Coordinates of C-alpha atoms in Angstrom, one line a residue:
X1 CA -68.3 -67.7 -8.4
X2 CA -67.1 -65.9 -5.3
X3 CA -66.4 -61.9 -5.7
X4 CA -62.7 -61.0 -5.3
X5 CA -61.7 -60.0 -1.7
X6 CA -61.7 -56.4 -0.4
X7 CA -59.5 -55.0 2.5
X8 CA -60.5 -52.0 4.3
X9 CA -59.8 -49.7 7.1
X10 CA -57.8 -51.1 9.5
X11 CA -57.2 -54.1 7.9
X12 CA -55.3 -52.4 5.0
X13 CA -52.1 -52.5 4.7
X14 CA -49.9 -49.5 4.3
X15 CA -49.2 -47.5 1.7
X16 CA -46.0 -46.0 1.0
X17 CA -45.5 -43.3 -0.7
X18 CA -41.9 -43.3 -0.9
X19 CA -40.0 -44.6 -4.1
X20 CA -36.5 -46.5 -4.4
X21 CA -33.9 -43.9 -2.1
X22 CA -33.2 -41.1 -5.0
X23 CA -28.8 -41.6 -6.5
X24 CA -26.4 -39.6 -5.1
X25 CA -26.1 -36.5 -7.6
X26 CA -22.5 -36.9 -9.1
X27 CA -20.5 -35.0 -8.0
X28 CA -19.5 -31.9 -10.4
X29 CA -16.8 -31.9 -12.6
X30 CA -14.4 -29.2 -12.9
X31 CA -14.2 -27.8 -15.9
X32 CA -10.6 -26.0 -17.0
X33 CA -8.9 -26.5 -14.3
X34 CA -5.7 -25.3 -15.7
X35 CA -7.5 -22.2 -17.1
X36 CA -8.2 -21.9 -13.4
X37 CA -5.1 -22.7 -12.2
X38 CA -3.3 -20.2 -15.1
X39 CA -5.4 -16.9 -13.4
X40 CA -5.0 -17.6 -9.9
X41 CA -1.1 -18.7 -10.2
X42 CA 0.7 -15.2 -10.3
X43 CA -1.7 -13.9 -7.0
X44 CA -0.7 -16.9 -4.7
X45 CA 2.8 -16.8 -6.4
X46 CA 2.6 -12.5 -5.6
X47 CA 1.7 -13.1 -2.0
X48 CA 4.0 -16.4 -0.8
X49 CA 6.7 -14.0 -1.8
X50 CA 6.0 -10.2 -0.4
X51 CA 3.7 -11.7 2.3
X52 CA 3.7 -14.8 3.6
X53 CA 8.1 -14.8 2.9
X54 CA 9.4 -11.8 4.3
X55 CA 6.9 -13.1 7.6
X56 CA 8.3 -15.6 7.6
X57 CA 11.6 -14.2 7.9
X58 CA 10.8 -11.9 9.9
X59 CA 9.7 -14.8 12.9
X60 CA 12.5 -16.5 12.5
X61 CA 15.3 -13.1 12.9
X62 CA 13.6 -12.3 15.5
X63 CA 14.0 -15.4 17.1
X64 CA 18.1 -15.0 16.8
X65 CA 20.6 -13.2 19.2
X66 CA 24.3 -11.6 17.9
X67 CA 27.1 -13.6 20.1
X68 CA 31.0 -12.4 20.0
X69 CA 34.0 -14.2 21.1
X70 CA 35.5 -10.9 23.7
X71 CA 35.2 -6.9 22.9
X72 CA 36.0 -7.2 18.3
X73 CA 35.2 -10.6 17.8
X74 CA 32.8 -11.5 14.7
X75 CA 29.6 -11.4 15.4
X76 CA 27.1 -14.6 15.1
X77 CA 23.9 -15.0 14.4
X78 CA 22.7 -17.8 17.1
X79 CA 19.4 -19.1 18.7
X80 CA 18.4 -17.1 21.4
X81 CA 14.3 -18.1 21.4
X82 CA 12.6 -15.5 23.0
X83 CA 15.1 -13.1 24.5
X84 CA 14.3 -10.6 21.8
X85 CA 10.6 -10.6 22.8
X86 CA 12.2 -10.3 26.5
X87 CA 13.9 -6.2 25.4
X88 CA 10.4 -5.6 23.1
X89 CA 8.6 -5.9 26.4
X90 CA 11.4 -3.7 28.9
X91 CA 11.9 -1.4 25.7
X92 CA 9.5 1.8 27.0
X93 CA 10.1 4.2 24.4
X94 CA 8.4 1.2 22.6
X95 CA 5.8 0.9 24.7
X96 CA 5.1 5.3 24.8
X97 CA 4.8 5.3 20.8
X98 CA 2.0 2.4 21.3
X99 CA 0.2 4.2 23.6
X100 CA 0.7 7.9 21.0
X101 CA -0.4 6.4 18.4
X102 CA -3.8 4.6 20.5
X103 CA -3.8 8.5 21.8
X104 CA -4.2 9.4 18.4
X105 CA -6.0 6.8 16.9
X106 CA -9.0 7.6 20.2
X107 CA -9.3 11.7 18.2
X108 CA -8.4 11.2 14.4
X109 CA -10.7 8.2 13.7
X110 CA -13.6 8.6 14.6
X111 CA -13.3 12.8 13.2
X112 CA -11.9 11.3 10.4
X113 CA -15.2 8.6 10.0
X114 CA -17.9 11.4 11.0
X115 CA -16.6 13.5 8.2
X116 CA -16.1 11.1 5.7
X117 CA -20.0 10.0 6.5
X118 CA -21.3 13.8 6.2
X119 CA -19.7 14.5 3.0
X120 CA -20.6 11.1 2.2
X121 CA -24.6 11.8 2.8
X122 CA -24.1 15.4 1.2
X123 CA -23.0 14.2 -2.2
X124 CA -25.5 11.1 -2.2
X125 CA -28.5 13.8 -1.0
X126 CA -30.7 15.7 -3.9
X127 CA -30.6 18.9 -2.8
X128 CA -26.4 19.2 -3.0
X129 CA -26.5 20.7 -6.5
X130 CA -22.7 20.6 -7.6
X131 CA -22.3 16.7 -6.8
X132 CA -18.7 16.3 -9.5
X133 CA -16.9 19.7 -8.7
X134 CA -17.6 18.2 -4.7
X135 CA -16.8 14.6 -5.2
X136 CA -13.3 15.7 -6.4
X137 CA -12.6 18.5 -4.3
X138 CA -13.5 16.0 -1.5
X139 CA -11.1 13.5 -3.4
X140 CA -8.1 14.8 -4.5
X141 CA -6.1 15.3 -1.0
X142 CA -6.4 11.5 -1.4
X143 CA -4.2 11.8 -4.7
X144 CA -1.2 13.6 -3.0
X145 CA 1.0 11.5 -1.7
X146 CA 1.8 11.5 2.4
X147 CA 5.7 13.0 2.2
X148 CA 4.4 15.7 0.2
X149 CA 1.0 16.3 1.6
X150 CA 3.1 16.3 5.2
X151 CA 6.1 18.2 3.6
X152 CA 2.9 21.5 3.6
X153 CA 1.5 20.7 6.2
X154 CA 5.2 22.0 7.8
X155 CA 5.7 25.5 6.3
X156 CA 1.9 26.9 6.0
X157 CA 1.9 25.8 10.7
X158 CA 6.2 27.2 10.4
X159 CA 6.3 30.1 12.6
X160 CA 8.9 31.7 10.2
X161 CA 7.8 30.2 7.1
X162 CA 3.9 29.7 7.0
X163 CA 2.4 32.4 5.4
X164 CA -0.6 32.8 8.3
X165 CA 2.7 34.2 10.7
X166 CA 0.5 35.7 12.9
X167 CA -1.5 32.6 13.8
X168 CA 1.7 30.2 14.2
X169 CA 3.1 32.4 16.1
X170 CA 0.4 32.8 18.0
X171 CA -0.1 28.6 18.4
X172 CA 2.9 26.7 19.0
X173 CA 1.4 23.3 16.1
X174 CA 5.3 22.5 16.4
X175 CA 5.4 21.8 20.0
X176 CA 5.4 19.1 21.9
X177 CA 1.8 19.8 23.0
X178 CA 0.4 19.9 19.9
X179 CA 2.0 18.5 16.8
X180 CA 0.9 14.8 17.5
X181 CA -2.9 16.0 16.4
X182 CA -1.2 18.4 13.3
X183 CA 0.0 15.0 12.7
X184 CA -3.7 14.1 13.0
X185 CA -5.5 17.1 10.6
X186 CA -2.5 15.9 7.5
X187 CA -4.1 12.4 8.5
X188 CA -7.6 13.6 8.2
X189 CA -6.6 15.4 5.4
X190 CA -5.6 13.4 3.2
X191 CA -8.2 10.3 4.1
X192 CA -11.0 11.7 4.0
X193 CA -11.5 11.7 0.6
X194 CA -10.5 7.9 0.3
X195 CA -13.1 6.6 2.7
X196 CA -16.0 8.9 1.7
X197 CA -15.6 7.6 -1.7
X198 CA -16.0 3.9 -0.1
X199 CA -18.9 5.3 2.0
X200 CA -20.6 6.9 -0.7
X201 CA -20.1 3.3 -2.8
X202 CA -21.6 1.3 -0.9
X203 CA -24.6 4.2 0.2
X204 CA -25.0 4.2 -4.2
X205 CA -26.0 0.3 -3.7
X206 CA -28.8 1.4 -1.9
X207 CA -32.7 0.2 -3.5
X208 CA -34.1 3.5 -4.3
X209 CA -37.4 2.4 -4.0
X210 CA -36.8 2.5 -0.2
X211 CA -36.7 6.3 -0.3
X212 CA -39.5 6.8 -2.6
X213 CA -41.0 4.8 0.3
X214 CA -40.2 6.4 3.0
X215 CA -40.5 10.0 1.0
X216 CA -43.8 8.6 0.9
X217 CA -44.7 8.5 4.3
X218 CA -43.6 11.8 4.7
X219 CA -39.7 11.7 6.2
X220 CA -37.9 14.1 5.0
X221 CA -34.1 14.0 4.1
X222 CA -32.0 14.6 7.3
X223 CA -34.5 11.6 8.0
X224 CA -33.7 9.2 5.9
X225 CA -30.6 9.9 6.0
X226 CA -31.0 9.3 9.7
X227 CA -32.5 5.8 10.1
X228 CA -32.2 4.1 6.0
X229 CA -28.1 5.8 5.4
X230 CA -26.5 5.3 8.0
X231 CA -27.8 1.9 8.9
X232 CA -27.3 0.5 6.1
X233 CA -23.8 2.0 5.1
X234 CA -22.3 0.3 8.5
X235 CA -20.2 -2.4 7.1
X236 CA -19.2 -0.1 4.5
X237 CA -17.4 2.0 8.6
X238 CA -16.9 -1.3 9.7
X239 CA -14.4 -1.7 7.1
X240 CA -13.2 1.9 7.1
X241 CA -12.9 2.0 11.0
X242 CA -10.6 -1.0 10.6
X243 CA -8.6 0.2 8.4
X244 CA -8.1 3.6 9.8
X245 CA -7.2 1.4 13.1
X246 CA -4.6 -0.3 11.1
X247 CA -2.7 3.0 9.9
X248 CA -3.2 3.9 12.9
X249 CA -0.5 2.1 14.1
X250 CA 1.4 1.6 11.3
X251 CA 1.6 6.0 11.5
X252 CA 5.8 6.5 9.7
X253 CA 5.9 8.8 7.0
X254 CA 4.3 12.5 8.2
X255 CA 5.7 12.1 11.7
X256 CA 9.1 11.8 9.6
X257 CA 9.1 14.2 8.2
X258 CA 7.6 16.5 10.9
X259 CA 10.9 15.1 12.2
X260 CA 12.3 18.2 10.0
X261 CA 10.2 20.8 11.5
X262 CA 9.6 20.4 14.9
X263 CA 12.1 18.8 17.6
X264 CA 9.7 17.2 19.4
X265 CA 9.1 14.7 17.2
X266 CA 11.9 12.1 18.3
X267 CA 12.9 8.9 16.5
X268 CA 11.1 6.8 18.4
X269 CA 7.6 9.2 18.1
X270 CA 6.0 6.6 16.4
X271 CA 6.3 2.3 16.3
X272 CA 6.9 1.8 13.3
X273 CA 9.5 5.2 13.6
X274 CA 11.4 3.1 17.0
X275 CA 11.4 -0.2 14.1
X276 CA 12.7 1.9 11.3
X277 CA 15.5 3.6 14.2
X278 CA 16.7 0.0 15.7
X279 CA 17.2 -1.4 12.2
X280 CA 19.2 1.3 11.9
X281 CA 21.9 1.2 14.4
X282 CA 21.7 -1.3 13.2
X283 CA 19.8 -4.3 15.4
X284 CA 17.7 -6.7 12.7
X285 CA 16.8 -8.8 15.7
X286 CA 15.4 -6.9 17.7
X287 CA 13.9 -4.9 15.0
X288 CA 12.0 -7.8 13.3
X289 CA 10.2 -8.3 17.2
X290 CA 9.4 -5.3 17.3
X291 CA 7.5 -5.7 14.3
X292 CA 5.8 -9.4 15.4
X293 CA 5.2 -7.6 18.2
X294 CA 3.0 -4.7 16.5
X295 CA 1.9 -7.6 14.3
X296 CA 0.2 -9.0 16.6
X297 CA -1.2 -5.9 18.0
X298 CA -2.8 -4.0 14.8
X299 CA -4.4 -7.8 14.0
X300 CA -6.3 -8.5 17.9
X301 CA -6.8 -4.3 18.2
X302 CA -8.6 -5.0 14.2
X303 CA -10.3 -8.5 15.8
X304 CA -11.5 -7.3 18.8
X305 CA -13.0 -3.9 17.3
X306 CA -14.9 -6.4 14.7
X307 CA -16.1 -8.8 16.3
X308 CA -17.2 -5.9 19.0
X309 CA -19.2 -4.1 15.9
X310 CA -20.8 -7.9 14.7
X311 CA -22.1 -8.9 18.7
X312 CA -23.8 -4.6 18.6
X313 CA -25.4 -5.6 15.3
X314 CA -26.8 -9.2 15.7
X315 CA -28.1 -7.2 19.7

């Protein structure tokens, strides 16, 4: 009787632990597709009607030119290619207004966001008393429509109507040198509370354990605000900055109201006022080209700011 032969060591056949390849997971079936479509369709329809279609129509109008047969012939719109865009880049008042609002934004946006951050930090501080009152007081100006706020501040800045005539008669807030910054004061007063609310909401989302650990390490409220709160609300600051950049290039209501108080504010004082005045001539095709160029400039500026801030955050 012979013993069974066993193989050991190097002569043993290798064993593989891998079993049969797993079967591909079945694709999960979407349940209730009709309900999803029913919820998404209203937004999609409104987005298409009030966003996509107007943009497409503006681009279409910007590619047309008006031609007449003779001096008093009937006007007809024909395809003109980039003719209107050539006129946009030759229009000096439009680019002057773009430069004016850019200077406005460089000064006004940091001041407004700095105040919004300061107020949000104050509301989030455990040392502040009466938080409900201050939260309401900071936010109430945003509840005032921009036109009403501009009228109110226009009266306050007017030398003959202001209750502070000793000041307004000595400082010409509505003159050519200061009227832009008077408008900036109105915009700041209105939107500080709005931006503060966004930043304050971001502060409330920070876990309390982080603050407790910082206090145990001996950090005071100032150190916590500088080293913990401000870095953690940076995404909210970036968001409010992008909103502010877009709003700056779209400035219209406040300077339009200030035209009633100051002769320094012309019909082409801001890009949107230039577009409005051009469409009122009427020259709808050129106004559409202005709108498209302004929209592209706003997108480029906002996207560039977002890329720069993201690179700094990743560095």
